[in-house]
Coordinates of C-alpha atoms in Angstrom, one line a residue:
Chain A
X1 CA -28.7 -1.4 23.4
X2 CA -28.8 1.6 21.3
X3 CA -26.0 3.0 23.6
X4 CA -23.7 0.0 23.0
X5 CA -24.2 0.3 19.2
X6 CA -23.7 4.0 18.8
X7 CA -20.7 3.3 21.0
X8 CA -19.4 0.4 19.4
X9 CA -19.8 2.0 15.7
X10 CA -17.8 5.2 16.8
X11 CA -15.1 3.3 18.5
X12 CA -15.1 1.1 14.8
X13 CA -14.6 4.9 12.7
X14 CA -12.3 6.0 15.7
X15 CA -9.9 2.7 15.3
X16 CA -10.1 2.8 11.2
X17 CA -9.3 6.6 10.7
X18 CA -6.6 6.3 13.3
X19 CA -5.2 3.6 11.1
X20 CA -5.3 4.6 7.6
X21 CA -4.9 8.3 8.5
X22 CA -2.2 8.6 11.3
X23 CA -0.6 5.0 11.4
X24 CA -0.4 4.1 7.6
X25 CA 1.0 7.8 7.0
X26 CA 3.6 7.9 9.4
X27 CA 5.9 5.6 7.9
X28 CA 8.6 4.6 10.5
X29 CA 11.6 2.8 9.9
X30 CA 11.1 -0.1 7.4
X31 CA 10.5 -2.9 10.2
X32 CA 8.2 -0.7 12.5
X33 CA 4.4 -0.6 11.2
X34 CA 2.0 -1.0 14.3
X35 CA -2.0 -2.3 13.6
X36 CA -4.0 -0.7 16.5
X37 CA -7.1 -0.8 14.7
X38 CA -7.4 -4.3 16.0
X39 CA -8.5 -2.7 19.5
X40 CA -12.2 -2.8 18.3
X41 CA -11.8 -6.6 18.2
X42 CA -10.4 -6.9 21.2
X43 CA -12.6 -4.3 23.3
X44 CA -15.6 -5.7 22.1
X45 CA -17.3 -7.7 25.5
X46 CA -16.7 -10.6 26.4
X47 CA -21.1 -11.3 26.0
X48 CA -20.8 -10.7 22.2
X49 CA -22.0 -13.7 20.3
X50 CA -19.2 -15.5 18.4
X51 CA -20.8 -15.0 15.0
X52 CA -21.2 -11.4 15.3
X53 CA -17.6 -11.2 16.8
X54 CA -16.2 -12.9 13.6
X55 CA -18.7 -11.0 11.5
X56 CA -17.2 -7.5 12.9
X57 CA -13.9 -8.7 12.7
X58 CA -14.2 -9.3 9.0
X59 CA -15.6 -6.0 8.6
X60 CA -13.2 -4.4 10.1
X61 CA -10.1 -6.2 8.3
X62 CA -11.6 -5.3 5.1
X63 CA -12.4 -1.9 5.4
X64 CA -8.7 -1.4 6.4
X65 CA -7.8 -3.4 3.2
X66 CA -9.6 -1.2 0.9
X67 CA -8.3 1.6 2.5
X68 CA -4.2 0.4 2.2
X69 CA -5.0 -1.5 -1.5
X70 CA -3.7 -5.1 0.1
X71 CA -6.9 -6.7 -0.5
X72 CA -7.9 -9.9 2.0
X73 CA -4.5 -9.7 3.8
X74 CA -6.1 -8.2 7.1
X75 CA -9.5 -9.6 6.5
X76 CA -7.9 -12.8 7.1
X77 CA -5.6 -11.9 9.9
X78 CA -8.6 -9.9 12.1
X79 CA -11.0 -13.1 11.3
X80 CA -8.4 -15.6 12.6
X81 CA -8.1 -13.1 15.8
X82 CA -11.8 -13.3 16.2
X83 CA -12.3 -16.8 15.6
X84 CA -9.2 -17.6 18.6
X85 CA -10.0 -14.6 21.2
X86 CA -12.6 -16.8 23.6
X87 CA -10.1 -19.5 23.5
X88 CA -7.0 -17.1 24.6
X89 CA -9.4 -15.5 27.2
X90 CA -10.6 -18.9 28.3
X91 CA -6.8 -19.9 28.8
X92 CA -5.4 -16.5 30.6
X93 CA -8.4 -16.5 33.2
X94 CA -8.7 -18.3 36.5
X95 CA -11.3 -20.2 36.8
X96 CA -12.4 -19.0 40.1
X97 CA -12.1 -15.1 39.3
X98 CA -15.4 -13.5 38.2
X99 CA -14.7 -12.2 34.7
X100 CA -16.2 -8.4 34.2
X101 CA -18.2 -8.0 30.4
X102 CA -15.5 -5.7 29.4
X103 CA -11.8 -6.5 28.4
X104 CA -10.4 -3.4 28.8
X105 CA -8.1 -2.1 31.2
X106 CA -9.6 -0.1 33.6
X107 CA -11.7 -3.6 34.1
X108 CA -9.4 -6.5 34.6
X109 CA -5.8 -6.4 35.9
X110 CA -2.5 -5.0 34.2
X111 CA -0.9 -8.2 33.9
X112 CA -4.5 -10.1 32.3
X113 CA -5.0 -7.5 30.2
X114 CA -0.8 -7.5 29.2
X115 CA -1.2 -11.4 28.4
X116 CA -4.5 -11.0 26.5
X117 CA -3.7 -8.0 24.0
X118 CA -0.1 -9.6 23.9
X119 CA -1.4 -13.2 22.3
X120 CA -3.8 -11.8 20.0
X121 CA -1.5 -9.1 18.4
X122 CA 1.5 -11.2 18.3
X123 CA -1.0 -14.0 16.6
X124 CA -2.6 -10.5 14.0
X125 CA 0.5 -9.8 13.3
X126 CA 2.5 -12.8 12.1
X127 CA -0.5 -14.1 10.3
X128 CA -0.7 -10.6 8.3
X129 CA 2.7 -10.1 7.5
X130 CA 3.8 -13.5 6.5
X131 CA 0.4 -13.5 4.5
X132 CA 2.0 -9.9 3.2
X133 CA 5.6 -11.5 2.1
X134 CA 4.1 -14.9 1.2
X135 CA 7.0 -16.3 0.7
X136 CA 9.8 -17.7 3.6
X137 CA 12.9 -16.5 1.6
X138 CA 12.9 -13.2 3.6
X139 CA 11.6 -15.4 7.3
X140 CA 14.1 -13.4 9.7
X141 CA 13.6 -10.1 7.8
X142 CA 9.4 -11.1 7.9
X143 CA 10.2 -12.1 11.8
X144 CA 12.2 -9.3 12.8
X145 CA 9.1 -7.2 11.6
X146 CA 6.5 -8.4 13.2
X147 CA 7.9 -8.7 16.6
X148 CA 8.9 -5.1 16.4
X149 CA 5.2 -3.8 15.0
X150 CA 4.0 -6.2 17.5
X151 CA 6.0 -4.2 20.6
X152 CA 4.7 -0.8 19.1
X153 CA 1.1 -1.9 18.6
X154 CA 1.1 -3.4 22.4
X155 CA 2.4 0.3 23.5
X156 CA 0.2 2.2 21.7
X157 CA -2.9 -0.3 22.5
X158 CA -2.2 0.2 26.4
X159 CA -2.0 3.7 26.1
X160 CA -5.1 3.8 24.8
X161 CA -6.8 2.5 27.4
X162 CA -5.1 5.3 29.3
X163 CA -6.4 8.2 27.0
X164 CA -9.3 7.4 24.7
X165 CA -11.9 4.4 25.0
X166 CA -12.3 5.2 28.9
X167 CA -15.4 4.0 29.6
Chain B
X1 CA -29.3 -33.3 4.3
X2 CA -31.5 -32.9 7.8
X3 CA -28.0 -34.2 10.1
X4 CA -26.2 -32.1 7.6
X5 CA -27.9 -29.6 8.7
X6 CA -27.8 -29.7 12.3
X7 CA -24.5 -30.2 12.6
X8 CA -23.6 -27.2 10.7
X9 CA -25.9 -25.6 13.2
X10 CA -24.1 -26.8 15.7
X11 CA -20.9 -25.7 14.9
X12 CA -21.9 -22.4 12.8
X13 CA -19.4 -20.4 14.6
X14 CA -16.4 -22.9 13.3
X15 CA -18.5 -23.2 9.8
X16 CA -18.5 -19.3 9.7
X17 CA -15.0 -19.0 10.5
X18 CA -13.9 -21.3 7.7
X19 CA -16.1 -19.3 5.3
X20 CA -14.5 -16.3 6.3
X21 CA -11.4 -16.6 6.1
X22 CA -11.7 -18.7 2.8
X23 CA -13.5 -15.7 1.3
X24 CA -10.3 -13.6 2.6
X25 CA -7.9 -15.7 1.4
X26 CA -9.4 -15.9 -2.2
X27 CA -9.3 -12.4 -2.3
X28 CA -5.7 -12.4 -1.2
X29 CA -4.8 -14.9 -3.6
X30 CA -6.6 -13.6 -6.5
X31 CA -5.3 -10.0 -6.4
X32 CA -5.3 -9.0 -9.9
X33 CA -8.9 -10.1 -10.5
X34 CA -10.3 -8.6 -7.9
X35 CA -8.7 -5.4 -7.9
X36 CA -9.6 -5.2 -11.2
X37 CA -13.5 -4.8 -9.6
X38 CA -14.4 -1.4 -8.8
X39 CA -15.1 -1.3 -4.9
X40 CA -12.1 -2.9 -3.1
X41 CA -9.6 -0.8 -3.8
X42 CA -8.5 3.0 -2.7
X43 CA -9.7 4.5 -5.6
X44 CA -13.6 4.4 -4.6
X45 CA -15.6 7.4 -4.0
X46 CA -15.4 6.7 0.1
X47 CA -12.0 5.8 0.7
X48 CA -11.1 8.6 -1.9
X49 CA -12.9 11.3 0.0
X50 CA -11.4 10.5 3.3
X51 CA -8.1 10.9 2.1
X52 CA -8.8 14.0 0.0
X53 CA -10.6 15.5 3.0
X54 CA -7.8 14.7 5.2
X55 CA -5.0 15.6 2.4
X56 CA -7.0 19.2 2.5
X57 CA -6.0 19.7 6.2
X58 CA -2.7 17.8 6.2
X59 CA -1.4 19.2 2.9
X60 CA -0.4 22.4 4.3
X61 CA 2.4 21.5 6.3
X62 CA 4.6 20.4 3.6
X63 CA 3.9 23.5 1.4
X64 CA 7.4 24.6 1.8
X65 CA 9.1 21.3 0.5
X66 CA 6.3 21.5 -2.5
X67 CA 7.1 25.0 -3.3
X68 CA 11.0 24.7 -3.6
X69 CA 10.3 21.4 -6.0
X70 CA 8.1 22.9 -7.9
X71 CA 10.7 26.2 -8.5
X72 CA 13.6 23.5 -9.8
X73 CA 11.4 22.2 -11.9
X74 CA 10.5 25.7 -13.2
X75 CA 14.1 26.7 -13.7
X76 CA 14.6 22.8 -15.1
X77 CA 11.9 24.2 -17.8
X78 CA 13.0 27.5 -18.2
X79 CA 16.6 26.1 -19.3
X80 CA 14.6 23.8 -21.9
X81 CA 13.0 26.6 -23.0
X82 CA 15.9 28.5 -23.8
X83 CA 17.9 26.0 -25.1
X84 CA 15.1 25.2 -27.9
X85 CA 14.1 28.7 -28.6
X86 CA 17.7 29.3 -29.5
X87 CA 18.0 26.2 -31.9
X88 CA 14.8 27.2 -33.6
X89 CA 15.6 30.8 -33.5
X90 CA 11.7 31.9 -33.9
X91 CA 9.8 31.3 -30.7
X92 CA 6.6 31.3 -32.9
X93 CA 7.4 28.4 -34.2
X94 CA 7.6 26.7 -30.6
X95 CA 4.8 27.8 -29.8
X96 CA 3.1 26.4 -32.5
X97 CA 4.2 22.7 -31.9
X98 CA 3.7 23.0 -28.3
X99 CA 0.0 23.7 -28.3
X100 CA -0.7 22.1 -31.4
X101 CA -2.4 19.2 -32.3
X102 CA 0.4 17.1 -33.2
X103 CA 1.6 16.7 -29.3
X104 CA 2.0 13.5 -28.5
X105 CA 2.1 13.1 -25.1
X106 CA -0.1 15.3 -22.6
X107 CA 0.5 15.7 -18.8
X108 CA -2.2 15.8 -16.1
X109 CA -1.3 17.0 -12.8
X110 CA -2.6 15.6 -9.5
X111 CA -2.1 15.3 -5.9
X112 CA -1.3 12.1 -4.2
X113 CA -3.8 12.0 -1.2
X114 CA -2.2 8.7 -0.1
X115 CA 0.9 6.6 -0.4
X116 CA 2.9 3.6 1.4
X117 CA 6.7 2.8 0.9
X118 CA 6.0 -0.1 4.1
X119 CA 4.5 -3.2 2.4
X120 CA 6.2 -5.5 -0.1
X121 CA 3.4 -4.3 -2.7
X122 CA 2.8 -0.1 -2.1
X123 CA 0.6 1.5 -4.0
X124 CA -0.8 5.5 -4.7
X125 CA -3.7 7.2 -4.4
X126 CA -4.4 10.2 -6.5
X127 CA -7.5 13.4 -6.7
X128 CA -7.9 13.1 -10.0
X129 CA -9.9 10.2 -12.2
X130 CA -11.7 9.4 -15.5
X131 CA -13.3 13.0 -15.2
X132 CA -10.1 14.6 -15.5
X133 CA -9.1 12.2 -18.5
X134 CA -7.0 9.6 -16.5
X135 CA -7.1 6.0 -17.8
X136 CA -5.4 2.7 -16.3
X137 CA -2.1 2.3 -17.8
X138 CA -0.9 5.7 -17.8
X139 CA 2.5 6.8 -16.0
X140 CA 2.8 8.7 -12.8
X141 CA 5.6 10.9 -13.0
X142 CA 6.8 13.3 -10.3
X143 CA 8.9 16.9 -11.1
X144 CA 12.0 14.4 -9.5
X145 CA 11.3 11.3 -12.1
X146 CA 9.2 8.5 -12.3
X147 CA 7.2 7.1 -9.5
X148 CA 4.5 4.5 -10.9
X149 CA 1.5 3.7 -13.6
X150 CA -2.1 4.0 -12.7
X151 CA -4.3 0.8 -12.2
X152 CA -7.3 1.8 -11.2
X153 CA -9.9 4.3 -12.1
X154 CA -12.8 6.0 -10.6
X155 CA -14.8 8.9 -11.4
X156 CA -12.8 11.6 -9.3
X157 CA -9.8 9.8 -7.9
X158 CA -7.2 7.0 -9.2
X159 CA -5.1 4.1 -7.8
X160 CA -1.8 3.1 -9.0
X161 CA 1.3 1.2 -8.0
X162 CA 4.2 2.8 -7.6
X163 CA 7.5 1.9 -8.4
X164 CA 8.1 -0.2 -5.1
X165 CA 5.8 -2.8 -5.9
X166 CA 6.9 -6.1 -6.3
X167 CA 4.1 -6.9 -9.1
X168 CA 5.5 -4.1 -11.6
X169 CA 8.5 -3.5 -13.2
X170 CA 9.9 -0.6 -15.7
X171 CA 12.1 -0.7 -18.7
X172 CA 14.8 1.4 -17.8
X173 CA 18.3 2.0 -19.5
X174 CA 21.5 3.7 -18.8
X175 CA 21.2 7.2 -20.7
X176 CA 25.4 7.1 -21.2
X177 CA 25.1 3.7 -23.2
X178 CA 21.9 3.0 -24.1
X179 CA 21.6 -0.1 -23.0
X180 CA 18.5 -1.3 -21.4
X181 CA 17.2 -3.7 -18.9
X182 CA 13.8 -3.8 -16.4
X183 CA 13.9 -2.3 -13.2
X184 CA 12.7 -4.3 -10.4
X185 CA 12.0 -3.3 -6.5
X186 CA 12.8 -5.6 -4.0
X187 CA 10.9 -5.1 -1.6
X188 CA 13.4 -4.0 1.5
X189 CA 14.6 -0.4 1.3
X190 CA 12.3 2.4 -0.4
X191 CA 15.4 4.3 -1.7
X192 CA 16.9 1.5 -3.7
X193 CA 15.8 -0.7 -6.9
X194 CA 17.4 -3.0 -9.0
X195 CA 18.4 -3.0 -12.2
X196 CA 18.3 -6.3 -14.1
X197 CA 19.3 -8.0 -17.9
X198 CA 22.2 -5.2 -18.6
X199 CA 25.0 -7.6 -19.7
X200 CA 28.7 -7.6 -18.5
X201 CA 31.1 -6.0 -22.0
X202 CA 28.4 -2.6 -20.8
X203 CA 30.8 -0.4 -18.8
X204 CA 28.9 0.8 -16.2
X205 CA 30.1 3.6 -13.2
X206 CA 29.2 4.4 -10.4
X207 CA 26.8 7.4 -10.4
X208 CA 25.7 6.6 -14.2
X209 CA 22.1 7.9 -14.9
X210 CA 19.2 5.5 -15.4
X211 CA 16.1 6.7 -17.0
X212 CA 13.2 5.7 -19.0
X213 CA 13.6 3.4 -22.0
X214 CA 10.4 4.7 -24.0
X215 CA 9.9 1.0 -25.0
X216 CA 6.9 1.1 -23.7
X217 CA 3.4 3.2 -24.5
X218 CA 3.4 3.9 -20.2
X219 CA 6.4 6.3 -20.4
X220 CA 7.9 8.5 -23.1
X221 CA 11.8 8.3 -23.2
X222 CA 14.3 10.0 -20.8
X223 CA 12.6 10.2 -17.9
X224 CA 14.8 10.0 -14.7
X225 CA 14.5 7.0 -12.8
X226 CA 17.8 6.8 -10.9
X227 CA 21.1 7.1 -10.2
X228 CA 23.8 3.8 -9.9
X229 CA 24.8 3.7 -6.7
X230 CA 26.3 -0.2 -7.0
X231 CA 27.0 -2.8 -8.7
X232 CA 28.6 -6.3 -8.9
X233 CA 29.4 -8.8 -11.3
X234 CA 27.5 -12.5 -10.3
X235 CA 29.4 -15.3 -10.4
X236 CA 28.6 -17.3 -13.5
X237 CA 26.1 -14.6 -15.1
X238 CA 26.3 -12.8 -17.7
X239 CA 23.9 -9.8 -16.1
X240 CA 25.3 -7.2 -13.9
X241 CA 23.5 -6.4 -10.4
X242 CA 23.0 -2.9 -10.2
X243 CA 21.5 -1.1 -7.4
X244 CA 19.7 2.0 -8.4
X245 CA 19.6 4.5 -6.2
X246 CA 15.6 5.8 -6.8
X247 CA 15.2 9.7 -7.9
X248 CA 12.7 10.5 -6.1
X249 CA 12.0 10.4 -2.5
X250 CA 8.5 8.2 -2.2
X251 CA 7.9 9.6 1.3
X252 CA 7.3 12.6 0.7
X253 CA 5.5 12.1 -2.7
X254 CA 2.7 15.2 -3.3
X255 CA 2.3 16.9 -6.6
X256 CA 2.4 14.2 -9.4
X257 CA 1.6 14.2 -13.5
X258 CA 0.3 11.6 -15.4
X259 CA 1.0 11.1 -18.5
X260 CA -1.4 10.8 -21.4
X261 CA 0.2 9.2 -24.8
X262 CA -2.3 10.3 -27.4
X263 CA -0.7 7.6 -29.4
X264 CA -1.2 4.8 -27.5
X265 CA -3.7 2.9 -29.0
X266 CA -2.1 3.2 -32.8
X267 CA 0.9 1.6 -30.9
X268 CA -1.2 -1.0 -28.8
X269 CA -2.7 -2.2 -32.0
X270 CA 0.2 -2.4 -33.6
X271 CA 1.7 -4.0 -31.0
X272 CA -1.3 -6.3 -30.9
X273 CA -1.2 -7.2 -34.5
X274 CA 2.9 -8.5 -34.1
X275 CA 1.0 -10.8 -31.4
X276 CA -1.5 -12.3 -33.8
X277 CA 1.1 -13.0 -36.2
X278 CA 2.9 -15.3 -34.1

């Protein structure tokens, strides 16, 4: 117990400081801006309770809001992700398959773990920036943006699992 | 009440998801309120000593860029300094209305330890705060010309937005003519702004200078802003659109001033008083 949590809070300071320190800073071209703090939501196992996973969600949204000054913006976005994740995991899963506690990689298949990060970014990531613009005036502009953050964010999330957040 | 109750029980994930994001929206929607409180923004004691902390490792990499900047702005100054002691012919007398009293404006330098140019609404983070005398509504200017106005004030580090954010605006004007108009981002390219309200008998050219209009207790006048790099006519307006092509480069933002007006509240109040009247 004490194991998960020390594990679970590092992996929460690994994902934010990697965000606001490396991600936020290296400014790519205007339409590229990945989120891969969103991991920690979707690493956490599958056995969290749903009130904790929306709780930690929350948390982490807003810390990366203080941190980039666009106050409720993620909050909102990670919550949503959160609040749909069983759902998306109950739809990409076959019924007879015995699903393993952890969603990570080296745990499921390529291709389940593909669909799974795939959905829930692609939800993050139009919920954020269209929350971000707030307005539909600039929709292919907004569009064009998050399919390209959403591509990078999927990379960089996959090769993750690769280097860091092993076990 | 007791069914009530239960059902919320029942469905506390849903309920708690509701609540959620309803608290996250609210605080989306009411931006200027809560930024205005003192925890949710950059400029807190945490968030400010990661970035400093990082900024202290990082900042060396980009010493070279920093070094030649700061050397133009040097020789900038040095030319100033000629030019006026040669008007006033006694250097004593320079010196006297530099360091005296009577300044009106005073400069505080200070590092930005973090900066966007991605999101529609970017904002700046900078080392220094109330202990250094820094107060909300003050300019941020760089050595290369303006780059925003603080908002937000802690003990040892600031927030501000910077000129590409949506939800500010400067009064600019066009040095050659004088006339001036409010400079708006818009939210797409980082390099570019707009100028708006400057009305078509102005002849304006391409490469015309656009600086501060002093209008305003934020900044004091002539203060680069930005070159024209285009402009059109509108069809059935009487406004030019001008595209100003920003002085300085906001991605590599690092040694910043901001300016103090020690006049500011005689003209606030002033100011204030022309409101009452109306």
């Amino acid at each position: 117990m004490t194991n998960k949590l020390i594990k679970y809070t590092v992996m929460f300071l690994v994902a934010v400081l990697v965000q606001v320190l490396f991600l936020n800073q290296v400014q790519f071209s205007g339409y590229i801006n990945p989120y891969f703090y969103i991991v920690f939501v979707l690493l956490l196992p599958l056995s969290t309770p749903r009130y904790l996973l929306l709780l930690l969600g929350f948390l982490i949204g807003l810390t990366i809001d203080i941190f980039s000054d666009s106050l409720g913006i993620h909050a909102a976005a990670t919550v949503l992700i959160a609040y749909i994740r069983p759902f998306v995991i109950r739809v990409i899963s076959t019924r007879e398959e015995d699903r393993n506690d952890f969603p990570g990689l080296l745990q499921n298949k390529f291709g389940w773990f593909f669909s799974y990060v795939t959905i829930l970014v692609l939800a993050h990531h139009f919920v954020l920036f269209y929350l971000e613009y707030f307005t539909f005036s600039h929709f292919f502009y907004t569009l064009l943006k998050v399919i390209f953050s959403s591509v990078f964010t999927i990379f960089i999330i996959v090769l993750s699992q690769f280097l860091i957040f092993r076990k | 009440m007791k069914s009530l109750f239960r059902y919320l029980l029942k469905n506390h994930v849903l309920a708690l998801f509701l609540l959620l994001e309803t608290f996250s929206l609210a605080l989306v929607f009411n931006y200027n309120s809560f930024q205005k409180s003192q925890y949710l923004n950059s400029a807190n004691q945490v968030t400010g000593t990661v970035y400093n902390t990082y900024h202290q490792i990082t900042r060396y990499f980009g010493l070279i860029k920093v070094n030649k900047e700061l050397a133009r702005e040097n020789a900038q100054l040095h030319t100033l300094l000629q030019k006026y002691s040669n008007r006033l012919a006694k250097p004593d007398i320079l010196k006297d209305t530099a360091s005296g009293s009577d300044a009106l404006i005073r400069f505080i330098p200070a590092k930005v330890i973090n900066n966007s140019v991605n999101s529609p609404f970017n904002y700046i983070t900078l080392n220094k705060g109330s202990n250094d005398g820094i107060k909300p509504d003050q300019g941020i200017i760089s050595p290369l010309g303006v780059v925003g106005v603080v908002a937000q004030v802690s003990p040892s580090y600031s927030m501000g937005l910077s000129v590409l954010n949506q939800r500010w605006s400067v009064s600019a004007k066009l040095s050659k003519t004088g006339f001036f108009g409010s400079l708006i981002w818009q939210g797409n390219d980082y390099r570019f702004a707009q100028l708006a309200e400057i009305p078509l008998h102005v002849t304006v050219e391409i490469g015309d200078t656009v600086v501060t209009s002093g209008y305003s207790t934020i900044f004091p006048e002539k203060i680069l802003i930005g070159t024209v790099h285009d402009f059109t006519r509108p069809d059935g307006e009487n406004f030019y659109d001008i595209e100003v092509k920003l002085a300085v480069d906001f991605k590599s933002l690092t040694h910043v001033e901001v300016i103090e007006n020690l006049n500011k509240e005689e003209i606030d109040r002033l100011k204030e008083m022309l409101r009452d009247d109306k």
